[in-house]
mmCIF file of C-alpha atoms and ligand atoms in Angstrom:
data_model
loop_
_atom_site.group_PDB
_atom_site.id
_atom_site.type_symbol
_atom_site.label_atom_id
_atom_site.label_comp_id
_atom_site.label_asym_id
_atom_site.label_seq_id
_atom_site.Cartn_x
_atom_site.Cartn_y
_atom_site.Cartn_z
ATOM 1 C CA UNK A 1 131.733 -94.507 205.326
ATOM 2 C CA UNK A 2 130.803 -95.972 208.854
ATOM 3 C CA UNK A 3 127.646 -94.341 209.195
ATOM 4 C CA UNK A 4 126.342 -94.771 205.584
ATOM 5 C CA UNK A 5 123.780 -97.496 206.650
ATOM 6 C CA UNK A 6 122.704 -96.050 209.621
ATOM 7 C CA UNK A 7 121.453 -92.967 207.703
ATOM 8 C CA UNK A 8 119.962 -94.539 204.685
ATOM 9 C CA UNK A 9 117.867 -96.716 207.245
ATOM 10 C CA UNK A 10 116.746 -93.382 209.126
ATOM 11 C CA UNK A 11 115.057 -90.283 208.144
ATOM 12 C CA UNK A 12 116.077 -87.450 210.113
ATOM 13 C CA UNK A 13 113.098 -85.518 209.754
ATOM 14 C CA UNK A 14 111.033 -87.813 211.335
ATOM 15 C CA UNK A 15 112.598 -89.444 214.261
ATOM 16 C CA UNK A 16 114.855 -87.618 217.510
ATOM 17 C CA UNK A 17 117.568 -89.789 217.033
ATOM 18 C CA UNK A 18 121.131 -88.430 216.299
ATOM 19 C CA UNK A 19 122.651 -87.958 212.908
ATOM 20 C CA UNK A 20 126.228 -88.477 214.273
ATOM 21 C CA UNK A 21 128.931 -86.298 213.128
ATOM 22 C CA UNK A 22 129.575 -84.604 216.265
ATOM 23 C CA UNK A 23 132.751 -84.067 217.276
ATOM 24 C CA UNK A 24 133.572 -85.974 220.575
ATOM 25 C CA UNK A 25 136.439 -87.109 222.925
ATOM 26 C CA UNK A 26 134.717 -89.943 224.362
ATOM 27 C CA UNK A 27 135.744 -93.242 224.443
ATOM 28 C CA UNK A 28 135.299 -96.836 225.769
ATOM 29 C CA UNK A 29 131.709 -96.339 225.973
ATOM 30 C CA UNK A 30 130.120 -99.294 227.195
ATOM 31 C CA UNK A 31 125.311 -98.937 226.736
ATOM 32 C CA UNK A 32 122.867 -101.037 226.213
ATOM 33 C CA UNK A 33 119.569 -99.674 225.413
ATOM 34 C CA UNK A 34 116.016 -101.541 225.931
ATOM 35 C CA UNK A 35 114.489 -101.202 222.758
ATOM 36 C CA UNK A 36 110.708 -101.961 222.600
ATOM 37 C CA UNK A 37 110.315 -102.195 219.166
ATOM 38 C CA UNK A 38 108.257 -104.859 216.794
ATOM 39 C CA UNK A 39 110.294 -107.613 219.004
ATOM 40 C CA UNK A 40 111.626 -106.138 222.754
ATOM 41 C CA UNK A 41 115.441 -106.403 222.388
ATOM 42 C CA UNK A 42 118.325 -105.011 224.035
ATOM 43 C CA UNK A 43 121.111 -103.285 221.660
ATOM 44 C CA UNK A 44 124.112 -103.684 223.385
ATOM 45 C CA UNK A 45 126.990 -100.970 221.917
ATOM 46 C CA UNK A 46 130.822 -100.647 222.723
ATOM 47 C CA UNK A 47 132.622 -97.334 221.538
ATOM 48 C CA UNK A 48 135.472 -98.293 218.889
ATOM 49 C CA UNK A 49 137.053 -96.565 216.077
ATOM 50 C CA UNK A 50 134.886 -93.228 216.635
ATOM 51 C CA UNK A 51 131.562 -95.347 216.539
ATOM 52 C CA UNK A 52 128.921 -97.478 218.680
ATOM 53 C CA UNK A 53 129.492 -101.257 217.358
ATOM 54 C CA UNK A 54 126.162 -102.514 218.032
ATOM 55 C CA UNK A 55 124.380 -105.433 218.704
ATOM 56 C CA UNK A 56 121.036 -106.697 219.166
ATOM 57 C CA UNK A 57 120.635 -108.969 222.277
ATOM 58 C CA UNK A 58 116.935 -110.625 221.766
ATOM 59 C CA UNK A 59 116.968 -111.433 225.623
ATOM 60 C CA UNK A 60 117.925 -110.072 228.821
ATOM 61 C CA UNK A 61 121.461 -109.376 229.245
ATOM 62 C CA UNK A 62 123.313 -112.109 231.249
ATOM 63 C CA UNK A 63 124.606 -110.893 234.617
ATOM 64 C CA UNK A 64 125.701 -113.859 235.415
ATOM 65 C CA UNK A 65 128.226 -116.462 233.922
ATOM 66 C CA UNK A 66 126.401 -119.784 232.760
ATOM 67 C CA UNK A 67 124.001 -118.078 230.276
ATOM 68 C CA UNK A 68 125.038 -117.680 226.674
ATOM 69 C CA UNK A 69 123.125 -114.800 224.542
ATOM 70 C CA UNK A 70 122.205 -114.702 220.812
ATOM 71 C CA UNK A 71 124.107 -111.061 219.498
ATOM 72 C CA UNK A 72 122.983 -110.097 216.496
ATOM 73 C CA UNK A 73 125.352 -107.688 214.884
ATOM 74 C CA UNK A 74 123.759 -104.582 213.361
ATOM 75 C CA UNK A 75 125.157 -101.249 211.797
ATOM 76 C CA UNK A 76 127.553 -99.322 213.807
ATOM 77 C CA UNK A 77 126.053 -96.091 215.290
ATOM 78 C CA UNK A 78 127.146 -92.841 216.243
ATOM 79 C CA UNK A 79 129.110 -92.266 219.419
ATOM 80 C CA UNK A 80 126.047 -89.676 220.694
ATOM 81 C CA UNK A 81 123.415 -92.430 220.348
ATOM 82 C CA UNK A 82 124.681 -93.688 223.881
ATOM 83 C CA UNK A 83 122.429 -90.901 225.158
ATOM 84 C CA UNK A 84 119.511 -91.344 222.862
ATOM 85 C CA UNK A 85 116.342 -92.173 225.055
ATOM 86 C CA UNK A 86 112.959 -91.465 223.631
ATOM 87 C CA UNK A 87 110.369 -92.759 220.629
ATOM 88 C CA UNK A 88 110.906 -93.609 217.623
ATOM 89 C CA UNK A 89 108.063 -92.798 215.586
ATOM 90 C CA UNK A 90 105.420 -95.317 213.362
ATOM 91 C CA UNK A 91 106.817 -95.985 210.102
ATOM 92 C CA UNK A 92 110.161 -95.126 211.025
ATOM 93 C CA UNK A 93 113.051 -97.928 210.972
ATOM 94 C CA UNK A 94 113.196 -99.394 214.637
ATOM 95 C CA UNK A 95 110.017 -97.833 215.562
ATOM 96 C CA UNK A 96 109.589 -97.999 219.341
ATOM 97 C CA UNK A 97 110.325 -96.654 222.672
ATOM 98 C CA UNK A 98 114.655 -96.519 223.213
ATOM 99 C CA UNK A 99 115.614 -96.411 227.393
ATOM 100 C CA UNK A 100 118.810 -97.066 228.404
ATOM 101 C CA UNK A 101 119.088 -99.997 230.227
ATOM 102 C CA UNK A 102 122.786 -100.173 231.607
ATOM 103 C CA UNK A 103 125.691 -97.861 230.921
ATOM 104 C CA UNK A 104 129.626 -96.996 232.238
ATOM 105 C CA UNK A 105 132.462 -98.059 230.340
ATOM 106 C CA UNK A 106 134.590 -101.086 229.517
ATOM 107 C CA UNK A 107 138.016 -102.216 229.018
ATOM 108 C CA UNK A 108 139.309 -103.959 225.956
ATOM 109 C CA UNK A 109 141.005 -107.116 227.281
ATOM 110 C CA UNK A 110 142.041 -108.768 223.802
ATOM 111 C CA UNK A 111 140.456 -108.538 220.115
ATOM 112 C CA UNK A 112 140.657 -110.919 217.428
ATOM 113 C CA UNK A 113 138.315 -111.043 214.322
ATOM 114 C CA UNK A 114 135.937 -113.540 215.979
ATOM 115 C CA UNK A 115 136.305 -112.929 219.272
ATOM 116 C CA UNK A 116 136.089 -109.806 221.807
ATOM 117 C CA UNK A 117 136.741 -109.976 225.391
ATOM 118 C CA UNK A 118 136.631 -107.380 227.831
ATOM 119 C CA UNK A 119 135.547 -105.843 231.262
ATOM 120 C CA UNK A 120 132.181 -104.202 231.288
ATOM 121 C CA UNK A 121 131.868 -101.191 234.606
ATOM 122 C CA UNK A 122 128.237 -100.203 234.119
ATOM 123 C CA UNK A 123 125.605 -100.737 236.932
ATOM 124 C CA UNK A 124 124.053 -104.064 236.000
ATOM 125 C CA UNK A 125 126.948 -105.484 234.566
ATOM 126 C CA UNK A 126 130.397 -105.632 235.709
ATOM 127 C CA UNK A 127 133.010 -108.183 234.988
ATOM 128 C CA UNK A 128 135.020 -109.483 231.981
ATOM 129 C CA UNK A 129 132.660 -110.410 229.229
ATOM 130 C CA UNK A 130 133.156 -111.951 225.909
ATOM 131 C CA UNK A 131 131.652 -111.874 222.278
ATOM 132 C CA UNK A 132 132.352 -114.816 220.140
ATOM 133 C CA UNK A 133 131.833 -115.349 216.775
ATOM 134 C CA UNK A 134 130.248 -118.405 215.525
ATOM 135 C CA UNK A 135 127.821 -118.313 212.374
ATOM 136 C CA UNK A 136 128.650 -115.704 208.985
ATOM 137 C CA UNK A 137 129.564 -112.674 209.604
ATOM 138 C CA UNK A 138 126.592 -111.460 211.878
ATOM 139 C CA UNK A 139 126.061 -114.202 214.744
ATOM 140 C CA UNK A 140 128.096 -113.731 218.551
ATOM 141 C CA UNK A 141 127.207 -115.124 221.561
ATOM 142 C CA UNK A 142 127.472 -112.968 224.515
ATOM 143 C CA UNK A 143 128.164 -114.177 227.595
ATOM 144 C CA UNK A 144 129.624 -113.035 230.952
ATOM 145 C CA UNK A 145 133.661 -115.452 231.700
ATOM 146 C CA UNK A 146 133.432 -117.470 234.534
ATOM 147 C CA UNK A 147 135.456 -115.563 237.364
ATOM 148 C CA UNK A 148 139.122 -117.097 237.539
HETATM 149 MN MN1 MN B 201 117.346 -101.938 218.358
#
């Protein structure tokens, strides 16, 4: 199942953020949430197949073409964590304050196994973006296509 790691790495009595399993009819959500955890990251997430694939952007976002972000893939998460705002508490996995740092919705322009691109329409950043690939199963760089 999708979820599976997401909930063994979470106890739900502890921390506010969603289970999943709610029915919903959204799609091509586009969020990235500031997470100030251990390390300040931001998780950038794109709604596919009924979940949030998610990644873990150690730096600012790039709203500009010319800069090239480490993505660190992590386990997808459920389509109502796009929401989630709030604390997650001490001992908890993740543990940290979650605000949502930029959010609309995007447009799939093409999809291979190694490489994503598409058009993000959120507030801070808008244009055709791509994720590439290059290291295992786990590395992408994110980046922002120069504008034709
Ligand atoms: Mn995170």
């Amino acid at each position: 199942m999708k979820l599976d790691e997401y909930r063994r790495k979470r106890d739900f009595q502890e921390t506010d953020e969603p289970e999943g399993g709610k029915i919903t009819d959204r799609s091509n959500i586009y969020v990235i949430q500031k997470h100030q955890a251990t390390r300040l990251h931001y998780d950038l997430r794109l709604e596919m197949e009924g979940a949030l694939k998610s990644w873990a952007v150690p730096k600012t976002p790039p709203t500009e073409s010319g800069v090239k972000r480490l993505a660190l893939q992590v386990e997808d998460h459920p389509i109502d964590y796009a929401d989630f705002e709030g604390k997650i508490p001490k001992g908890q996995y993740g543990a940290g304050t979650v605000q949502i740092w930029d959010r609309g919705d995007y447009l799939l322009k093409s999809k291979k196994e190694n490489k994503l691109i598409f058009e993000i329409r959120g507030r801070r950043l808008k244009g055709v973006y791509c994720l590439v690939r290059f290291k295992g199963k786990k590395n992408w760089l994110f980046f922002k296509k120069k504008d034709q």
